PDB file of C-alpha atoms and ligand atoms in Angstrom:
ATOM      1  CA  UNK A   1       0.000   0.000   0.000  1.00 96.00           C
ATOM      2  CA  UNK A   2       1.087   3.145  -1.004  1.00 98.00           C
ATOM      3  CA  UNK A   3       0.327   6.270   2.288  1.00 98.00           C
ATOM      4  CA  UNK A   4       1.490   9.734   1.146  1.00 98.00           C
ATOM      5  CA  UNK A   5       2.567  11.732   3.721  1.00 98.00           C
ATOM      6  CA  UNK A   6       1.802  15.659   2.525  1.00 98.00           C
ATOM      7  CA  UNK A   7       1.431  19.026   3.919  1.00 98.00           C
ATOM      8  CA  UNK A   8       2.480  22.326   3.824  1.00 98.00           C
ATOM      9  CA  UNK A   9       6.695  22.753   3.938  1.00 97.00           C
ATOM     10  CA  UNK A  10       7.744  22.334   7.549  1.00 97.00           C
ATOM     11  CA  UNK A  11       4.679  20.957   8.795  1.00 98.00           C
ATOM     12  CA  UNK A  12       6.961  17.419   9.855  1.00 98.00           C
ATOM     13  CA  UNK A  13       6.372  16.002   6.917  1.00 98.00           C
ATOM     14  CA  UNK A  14       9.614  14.214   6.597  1.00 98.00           C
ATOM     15  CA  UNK A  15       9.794  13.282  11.069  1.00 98.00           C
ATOM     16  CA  UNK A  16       6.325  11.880  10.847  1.00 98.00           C
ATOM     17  CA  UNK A  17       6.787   9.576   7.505  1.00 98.00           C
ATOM     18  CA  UNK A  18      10.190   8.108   8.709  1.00 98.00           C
ATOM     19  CA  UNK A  19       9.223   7.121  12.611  1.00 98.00           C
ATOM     20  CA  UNK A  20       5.399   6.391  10.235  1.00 98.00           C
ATOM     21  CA  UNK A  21       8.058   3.560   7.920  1.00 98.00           C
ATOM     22  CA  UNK A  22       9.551   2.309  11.078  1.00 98.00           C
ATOM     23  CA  UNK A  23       6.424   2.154  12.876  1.00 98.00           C
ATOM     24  CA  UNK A  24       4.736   0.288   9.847  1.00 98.00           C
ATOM     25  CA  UNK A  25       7.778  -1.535   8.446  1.00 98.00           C
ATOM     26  CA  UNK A  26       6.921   0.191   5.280  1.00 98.00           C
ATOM     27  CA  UNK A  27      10.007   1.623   2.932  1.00 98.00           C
ATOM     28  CA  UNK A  28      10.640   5.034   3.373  1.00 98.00           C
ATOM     29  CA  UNK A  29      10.611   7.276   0.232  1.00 98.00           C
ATOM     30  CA  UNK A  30      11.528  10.515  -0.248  1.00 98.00           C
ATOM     31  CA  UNK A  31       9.759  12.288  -3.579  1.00 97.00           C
ATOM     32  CA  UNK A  32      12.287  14.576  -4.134  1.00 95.00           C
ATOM     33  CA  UNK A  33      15.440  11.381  -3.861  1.00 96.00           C
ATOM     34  CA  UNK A  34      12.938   9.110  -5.664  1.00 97.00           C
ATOM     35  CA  UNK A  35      12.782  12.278  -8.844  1.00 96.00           C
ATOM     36  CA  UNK A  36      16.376  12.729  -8.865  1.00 94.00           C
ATOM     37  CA  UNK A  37      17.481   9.310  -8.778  1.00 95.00           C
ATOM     38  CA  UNK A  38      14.755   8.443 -12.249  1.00 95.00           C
ATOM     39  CA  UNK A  39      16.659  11.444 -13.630  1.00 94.00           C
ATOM     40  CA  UNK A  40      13.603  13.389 -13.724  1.00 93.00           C
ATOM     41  CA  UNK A  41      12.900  17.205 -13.172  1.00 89.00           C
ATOM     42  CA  UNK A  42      15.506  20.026 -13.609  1.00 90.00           C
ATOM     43  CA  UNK A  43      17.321  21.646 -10.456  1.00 87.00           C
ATOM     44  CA  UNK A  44      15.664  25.311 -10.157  1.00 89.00           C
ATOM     45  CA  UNK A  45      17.207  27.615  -7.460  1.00 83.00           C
ATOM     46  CA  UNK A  46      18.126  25.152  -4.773  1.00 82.00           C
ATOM     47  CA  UNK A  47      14.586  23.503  -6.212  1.00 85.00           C
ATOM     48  CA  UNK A  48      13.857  20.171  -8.186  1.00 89.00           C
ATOM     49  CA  UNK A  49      10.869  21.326 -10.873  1.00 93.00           C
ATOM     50  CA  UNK A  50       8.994  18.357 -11.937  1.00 94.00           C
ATOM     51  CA  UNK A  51       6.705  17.457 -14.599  1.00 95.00           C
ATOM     52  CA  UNK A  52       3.967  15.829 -11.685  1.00 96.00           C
ATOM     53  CA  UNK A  53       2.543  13.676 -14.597  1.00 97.00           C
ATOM     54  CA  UNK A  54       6.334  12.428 -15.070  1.00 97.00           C
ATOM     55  CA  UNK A  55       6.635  11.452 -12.033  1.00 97.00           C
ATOM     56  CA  UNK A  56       3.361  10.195 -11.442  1.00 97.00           C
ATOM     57  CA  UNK A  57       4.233   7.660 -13.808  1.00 98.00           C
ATOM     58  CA  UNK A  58       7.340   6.044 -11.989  1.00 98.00           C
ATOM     59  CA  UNK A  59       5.894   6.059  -8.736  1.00 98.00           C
ATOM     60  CA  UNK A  60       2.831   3.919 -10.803  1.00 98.00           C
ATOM     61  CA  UNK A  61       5.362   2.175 -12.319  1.00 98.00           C
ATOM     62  CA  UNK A  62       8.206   1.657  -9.674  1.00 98.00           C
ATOM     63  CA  UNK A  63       6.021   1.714  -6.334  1.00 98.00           C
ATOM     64  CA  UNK A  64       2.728   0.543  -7.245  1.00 96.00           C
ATOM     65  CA  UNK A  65       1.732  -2.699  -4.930  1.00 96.00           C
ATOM     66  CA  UNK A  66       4.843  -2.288  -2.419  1.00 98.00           C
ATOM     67  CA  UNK A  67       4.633  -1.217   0.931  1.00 98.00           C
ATOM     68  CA  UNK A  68       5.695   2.742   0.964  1.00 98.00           C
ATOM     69  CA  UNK A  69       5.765   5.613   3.022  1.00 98.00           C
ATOM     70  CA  UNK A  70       5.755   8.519   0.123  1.00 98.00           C
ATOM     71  CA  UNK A  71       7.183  11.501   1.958  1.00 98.00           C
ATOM     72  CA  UNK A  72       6.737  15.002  -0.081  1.00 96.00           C
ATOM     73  CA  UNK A  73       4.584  18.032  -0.651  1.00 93.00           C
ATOM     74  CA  UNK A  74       3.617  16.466  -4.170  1.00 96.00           C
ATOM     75  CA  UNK A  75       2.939  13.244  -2.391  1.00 98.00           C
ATOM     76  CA  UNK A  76      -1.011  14.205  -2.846  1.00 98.00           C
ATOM     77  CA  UNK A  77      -0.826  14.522  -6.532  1.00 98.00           C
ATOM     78  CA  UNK A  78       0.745  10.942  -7.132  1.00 98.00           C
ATOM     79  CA  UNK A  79      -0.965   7.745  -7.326  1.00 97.00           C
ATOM     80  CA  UNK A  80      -1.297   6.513  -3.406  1.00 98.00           C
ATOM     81  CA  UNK A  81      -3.923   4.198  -1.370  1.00 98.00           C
ATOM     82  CA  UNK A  82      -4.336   6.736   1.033  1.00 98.00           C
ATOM     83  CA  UNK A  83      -3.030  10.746   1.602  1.00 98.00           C
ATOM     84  CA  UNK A  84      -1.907  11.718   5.021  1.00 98.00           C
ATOM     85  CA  UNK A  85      -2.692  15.649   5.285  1.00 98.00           C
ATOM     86  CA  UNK A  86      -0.642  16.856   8.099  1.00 98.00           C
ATOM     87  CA  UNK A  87      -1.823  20.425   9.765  1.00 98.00           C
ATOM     88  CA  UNK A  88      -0.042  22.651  11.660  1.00 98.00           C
ATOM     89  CA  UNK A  89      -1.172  26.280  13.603  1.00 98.00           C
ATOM     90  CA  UNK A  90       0.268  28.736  10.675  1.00 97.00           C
ATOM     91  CA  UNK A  91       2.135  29.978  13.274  1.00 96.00           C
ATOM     92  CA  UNK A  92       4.365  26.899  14.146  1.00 97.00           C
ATOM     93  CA  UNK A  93       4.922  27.256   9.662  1.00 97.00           C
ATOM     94  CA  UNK A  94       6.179  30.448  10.118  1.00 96.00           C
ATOM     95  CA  UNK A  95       8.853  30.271  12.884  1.00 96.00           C
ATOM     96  CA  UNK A  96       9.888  26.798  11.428  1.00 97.00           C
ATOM     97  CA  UNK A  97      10.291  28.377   8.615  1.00 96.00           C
ATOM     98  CA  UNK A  98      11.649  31.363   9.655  1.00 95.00           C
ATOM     99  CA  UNK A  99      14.335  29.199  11.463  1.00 96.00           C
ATOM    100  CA  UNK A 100      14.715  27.231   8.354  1.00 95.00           C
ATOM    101  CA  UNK A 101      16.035  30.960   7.016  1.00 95.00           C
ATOM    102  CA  UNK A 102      13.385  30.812   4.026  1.00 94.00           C
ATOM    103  CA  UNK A 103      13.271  34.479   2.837  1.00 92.00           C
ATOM    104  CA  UNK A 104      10.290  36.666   4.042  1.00 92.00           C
ATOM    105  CA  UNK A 105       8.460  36.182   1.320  1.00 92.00           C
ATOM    106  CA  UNK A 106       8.565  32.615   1.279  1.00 93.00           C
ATOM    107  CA  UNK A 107       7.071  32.214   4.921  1.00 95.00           C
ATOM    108  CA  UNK A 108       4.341  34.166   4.080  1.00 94.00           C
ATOM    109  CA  UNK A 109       3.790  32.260   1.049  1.00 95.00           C
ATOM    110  CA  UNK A 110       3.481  28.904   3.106  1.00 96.00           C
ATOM    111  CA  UNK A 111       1.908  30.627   6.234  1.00 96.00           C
ATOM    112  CA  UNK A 112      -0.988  31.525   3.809  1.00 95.00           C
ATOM    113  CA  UNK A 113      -1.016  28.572   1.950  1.00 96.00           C
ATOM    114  CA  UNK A 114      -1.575  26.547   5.433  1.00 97.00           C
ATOM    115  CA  UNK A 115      -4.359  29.282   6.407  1.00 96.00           C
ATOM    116  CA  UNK A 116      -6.653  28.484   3.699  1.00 95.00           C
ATOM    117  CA  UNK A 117      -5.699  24.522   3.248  1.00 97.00           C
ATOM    118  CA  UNK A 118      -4.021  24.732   0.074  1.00 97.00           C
ATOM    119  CA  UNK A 119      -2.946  21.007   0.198  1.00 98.00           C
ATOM    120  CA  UNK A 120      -5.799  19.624   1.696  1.00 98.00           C
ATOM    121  CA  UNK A 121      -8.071  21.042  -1.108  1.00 98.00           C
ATOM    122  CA  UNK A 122      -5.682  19.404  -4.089  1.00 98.00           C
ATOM    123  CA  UNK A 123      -5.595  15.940  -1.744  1.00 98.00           C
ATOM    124  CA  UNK A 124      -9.667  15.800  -1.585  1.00 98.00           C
ATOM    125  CA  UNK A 125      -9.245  16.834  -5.361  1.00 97.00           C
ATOM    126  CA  UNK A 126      -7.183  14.029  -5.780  1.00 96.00           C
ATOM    127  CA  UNK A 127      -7.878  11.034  -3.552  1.00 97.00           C
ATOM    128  CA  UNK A 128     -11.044   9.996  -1.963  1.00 97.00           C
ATOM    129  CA  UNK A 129      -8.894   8.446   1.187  1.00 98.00           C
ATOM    130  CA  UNK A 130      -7.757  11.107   2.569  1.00 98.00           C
ATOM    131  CA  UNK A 131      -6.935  11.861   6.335  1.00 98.00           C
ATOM    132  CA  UNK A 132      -6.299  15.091   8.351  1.00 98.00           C
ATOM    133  CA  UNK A 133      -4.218  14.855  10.954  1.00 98.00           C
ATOM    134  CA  UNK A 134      -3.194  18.409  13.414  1.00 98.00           C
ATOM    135  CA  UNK A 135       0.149  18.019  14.803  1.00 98.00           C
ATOM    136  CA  UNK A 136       0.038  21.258  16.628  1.00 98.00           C
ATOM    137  CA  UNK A 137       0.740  20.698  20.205  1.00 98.00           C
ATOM    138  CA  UNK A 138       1.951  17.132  19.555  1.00 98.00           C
ATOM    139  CA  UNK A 139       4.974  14.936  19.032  1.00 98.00           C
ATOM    140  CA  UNK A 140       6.139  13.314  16.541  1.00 98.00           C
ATOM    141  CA  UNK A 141       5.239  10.460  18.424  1.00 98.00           C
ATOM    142  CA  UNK A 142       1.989  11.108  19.308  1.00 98.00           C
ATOM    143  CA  UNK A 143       1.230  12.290  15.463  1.00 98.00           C
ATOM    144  CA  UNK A 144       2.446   8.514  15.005  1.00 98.00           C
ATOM    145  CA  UNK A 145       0.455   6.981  17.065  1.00 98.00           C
ATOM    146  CA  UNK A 146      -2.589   9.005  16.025  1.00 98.00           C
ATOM    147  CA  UNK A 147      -2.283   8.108  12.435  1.00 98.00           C
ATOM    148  CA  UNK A 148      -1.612   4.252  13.075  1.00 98.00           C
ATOM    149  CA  UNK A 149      -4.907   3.995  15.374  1.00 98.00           C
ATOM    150  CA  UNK A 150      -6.852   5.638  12.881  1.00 98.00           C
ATOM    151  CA  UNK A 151      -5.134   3.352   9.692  1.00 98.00           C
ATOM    152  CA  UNK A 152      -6.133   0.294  12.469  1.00 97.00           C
ATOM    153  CA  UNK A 153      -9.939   1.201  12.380  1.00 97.00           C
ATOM    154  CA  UNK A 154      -9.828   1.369   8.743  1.00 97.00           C
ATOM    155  CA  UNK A 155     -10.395   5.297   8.440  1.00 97.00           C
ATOM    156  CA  UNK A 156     -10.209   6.249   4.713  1.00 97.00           C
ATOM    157  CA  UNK A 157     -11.478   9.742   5.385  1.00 97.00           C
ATOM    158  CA  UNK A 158     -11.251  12.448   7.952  1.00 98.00           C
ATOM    159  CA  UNK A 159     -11.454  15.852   6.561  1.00 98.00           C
ATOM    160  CA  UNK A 160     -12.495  19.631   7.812  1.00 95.00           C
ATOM    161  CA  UNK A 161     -10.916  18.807  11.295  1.00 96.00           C
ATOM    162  CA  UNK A 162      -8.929  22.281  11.593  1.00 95.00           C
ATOM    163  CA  UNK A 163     -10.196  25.807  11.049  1.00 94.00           C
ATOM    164  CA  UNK A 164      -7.462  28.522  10.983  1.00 95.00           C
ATOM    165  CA  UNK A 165      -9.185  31.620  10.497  1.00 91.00           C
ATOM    166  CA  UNK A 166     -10.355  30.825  14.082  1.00 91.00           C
ATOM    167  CA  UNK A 167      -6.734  31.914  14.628  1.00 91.00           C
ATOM    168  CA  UNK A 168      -5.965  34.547  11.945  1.00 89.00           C
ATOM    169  CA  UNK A 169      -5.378  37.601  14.505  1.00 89.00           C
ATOM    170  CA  UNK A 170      -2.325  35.360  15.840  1.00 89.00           C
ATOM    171  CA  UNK A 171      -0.742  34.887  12.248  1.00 89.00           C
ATOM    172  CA  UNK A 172      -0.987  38.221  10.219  1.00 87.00           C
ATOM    173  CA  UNK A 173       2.209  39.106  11.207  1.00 86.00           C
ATOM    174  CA  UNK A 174       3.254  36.093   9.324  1.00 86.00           C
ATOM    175  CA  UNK A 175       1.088  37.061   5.906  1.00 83.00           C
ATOM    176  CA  UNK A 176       2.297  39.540   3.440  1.00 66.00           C
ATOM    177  CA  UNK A 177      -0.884  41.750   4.574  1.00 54.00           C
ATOM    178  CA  UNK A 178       1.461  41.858   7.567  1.00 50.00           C
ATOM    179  CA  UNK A 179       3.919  43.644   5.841  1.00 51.00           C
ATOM    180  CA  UNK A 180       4.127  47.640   5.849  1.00 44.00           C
TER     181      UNK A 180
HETATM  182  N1  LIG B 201       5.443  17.181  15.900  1.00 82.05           N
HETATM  183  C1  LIG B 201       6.531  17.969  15.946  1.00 82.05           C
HETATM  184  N2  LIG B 201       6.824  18.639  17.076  1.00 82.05           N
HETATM  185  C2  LIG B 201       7.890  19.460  17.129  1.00 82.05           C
HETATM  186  N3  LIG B 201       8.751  19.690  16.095  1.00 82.05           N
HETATM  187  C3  LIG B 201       8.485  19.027  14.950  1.00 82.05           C
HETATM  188  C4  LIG B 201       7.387  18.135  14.806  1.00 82.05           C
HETATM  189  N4  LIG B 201       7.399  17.638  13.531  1.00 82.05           N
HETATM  190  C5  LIG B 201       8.468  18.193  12.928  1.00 82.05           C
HETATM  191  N5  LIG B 201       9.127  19.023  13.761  1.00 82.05           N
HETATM  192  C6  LIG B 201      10.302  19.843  13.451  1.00 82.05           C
HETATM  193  O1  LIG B 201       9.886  20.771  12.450  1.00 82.05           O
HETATM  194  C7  LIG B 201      10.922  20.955  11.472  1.00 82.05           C
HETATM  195  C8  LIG B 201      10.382  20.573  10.096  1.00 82.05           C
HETATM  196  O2  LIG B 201      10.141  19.175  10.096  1.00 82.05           O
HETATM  197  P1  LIG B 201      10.239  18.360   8.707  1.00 82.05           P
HETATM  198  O3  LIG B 201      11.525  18.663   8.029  1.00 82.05           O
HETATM  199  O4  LIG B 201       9.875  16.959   9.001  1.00 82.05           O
HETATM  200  O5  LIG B 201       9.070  19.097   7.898  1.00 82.05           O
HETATM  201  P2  LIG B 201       8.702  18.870   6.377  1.00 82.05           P
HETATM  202  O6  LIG B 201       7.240  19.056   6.266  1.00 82.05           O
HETATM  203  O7  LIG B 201       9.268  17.599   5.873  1.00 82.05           O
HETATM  204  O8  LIG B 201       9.464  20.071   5.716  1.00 82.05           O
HETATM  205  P3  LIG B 201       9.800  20.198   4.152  1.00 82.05           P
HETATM  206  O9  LIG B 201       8.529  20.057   3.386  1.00 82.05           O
HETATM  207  O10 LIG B 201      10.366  21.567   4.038  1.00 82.05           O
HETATM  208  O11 LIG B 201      10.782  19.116   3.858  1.00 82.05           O
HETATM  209  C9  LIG B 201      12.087  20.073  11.919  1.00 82.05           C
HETATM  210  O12 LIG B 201      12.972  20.887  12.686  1.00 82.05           O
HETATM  211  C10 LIG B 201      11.422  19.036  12.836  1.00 82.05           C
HETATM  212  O13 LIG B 201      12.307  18.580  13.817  1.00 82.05           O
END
């Protein structure tokens, strides 16, 4: 079975699918590693562009049927049993991100993006299976064990379980409305 593990960058996309692989026994595969090592894509400022129809096609081709854990914010648009949707308070984006050194405008970019669910909206448009999961406040660990109890009782689909404009007075320092 193939479980993409997606989200906005810096959500913990990468901690929760490896300790998810272990936890499962499932390989571990990173999108990006997987792209460059089938030659495919073209290296874009410090960033591998794909063709997501390209490599759609290997992961069909090269994954389909084996036990994976597909780590990668793409990992919604390629062919998977089920899409893990990780969630995180925009806030916890930004200072990763910020920490990360991303330039200003790139924060806000992903702060916003996680505001108004940009990846959950392609997953649903994608995959019927999908599942939400907030890691805000939580381990690794705990985000582990979450997602393995639900895969256990056979959840497919768990969707609309975070609202962040609840929050949106705490993260417009983040957005570019923020800036002056
Ligand atoms: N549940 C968590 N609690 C605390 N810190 C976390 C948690 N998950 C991840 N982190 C930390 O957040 C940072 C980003 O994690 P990670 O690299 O896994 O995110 P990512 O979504 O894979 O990012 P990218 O898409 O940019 O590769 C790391 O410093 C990681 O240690």
């Amino acid at each position: 079975m193939i479980i993409s593990i997606t989200g906005t960058p810096g959500v913990g996309k990468t901690t929760v699918a490896k300790l998810l692989a272990e936890e499962l026994g499932y390989e571990y595969v990173n999108l990006r590693d997987f792209a460059v090592e089938k030659g495919i894509g073209v290296e874009k400022d410090g960033e591998l562009e794909v063709e997501v129809d390209e490599l759609a096609y290997y992961v069909e081709r090269d994954l389909k049927g084996k036990d994976v854990i597909l780590d990668g914010h793409l990992s919604h648009l390629m062919p998977a049993d089920i899409v893990i949707v990780l969630r995180a308070h925009p806030k916890i984006i930004g200072e990763r991100l910020k920490e990360r050194g991303y330039p200003e405008e790139k924060v806000k970019e992903n702060v916003e993006a996680e505001l108004v669910d940009v990846i959950l909206v392609e997953a649903i448009e994608e995959h019927e299976n999908v599942i939400e999961v907030d890691t805000t406040g939580k381990t690794p660990e705990e985000v582990v064990e979450e997602i393995v109890e639900l895969l256990k009782k056979g959840t497919k689909r768990r969707v609309g379980i975070v609202d962040w404009s609840e929050v949106y007075d705490e993260i417009t320092p983040y957005l570019r409305l923020g800036i002056r």
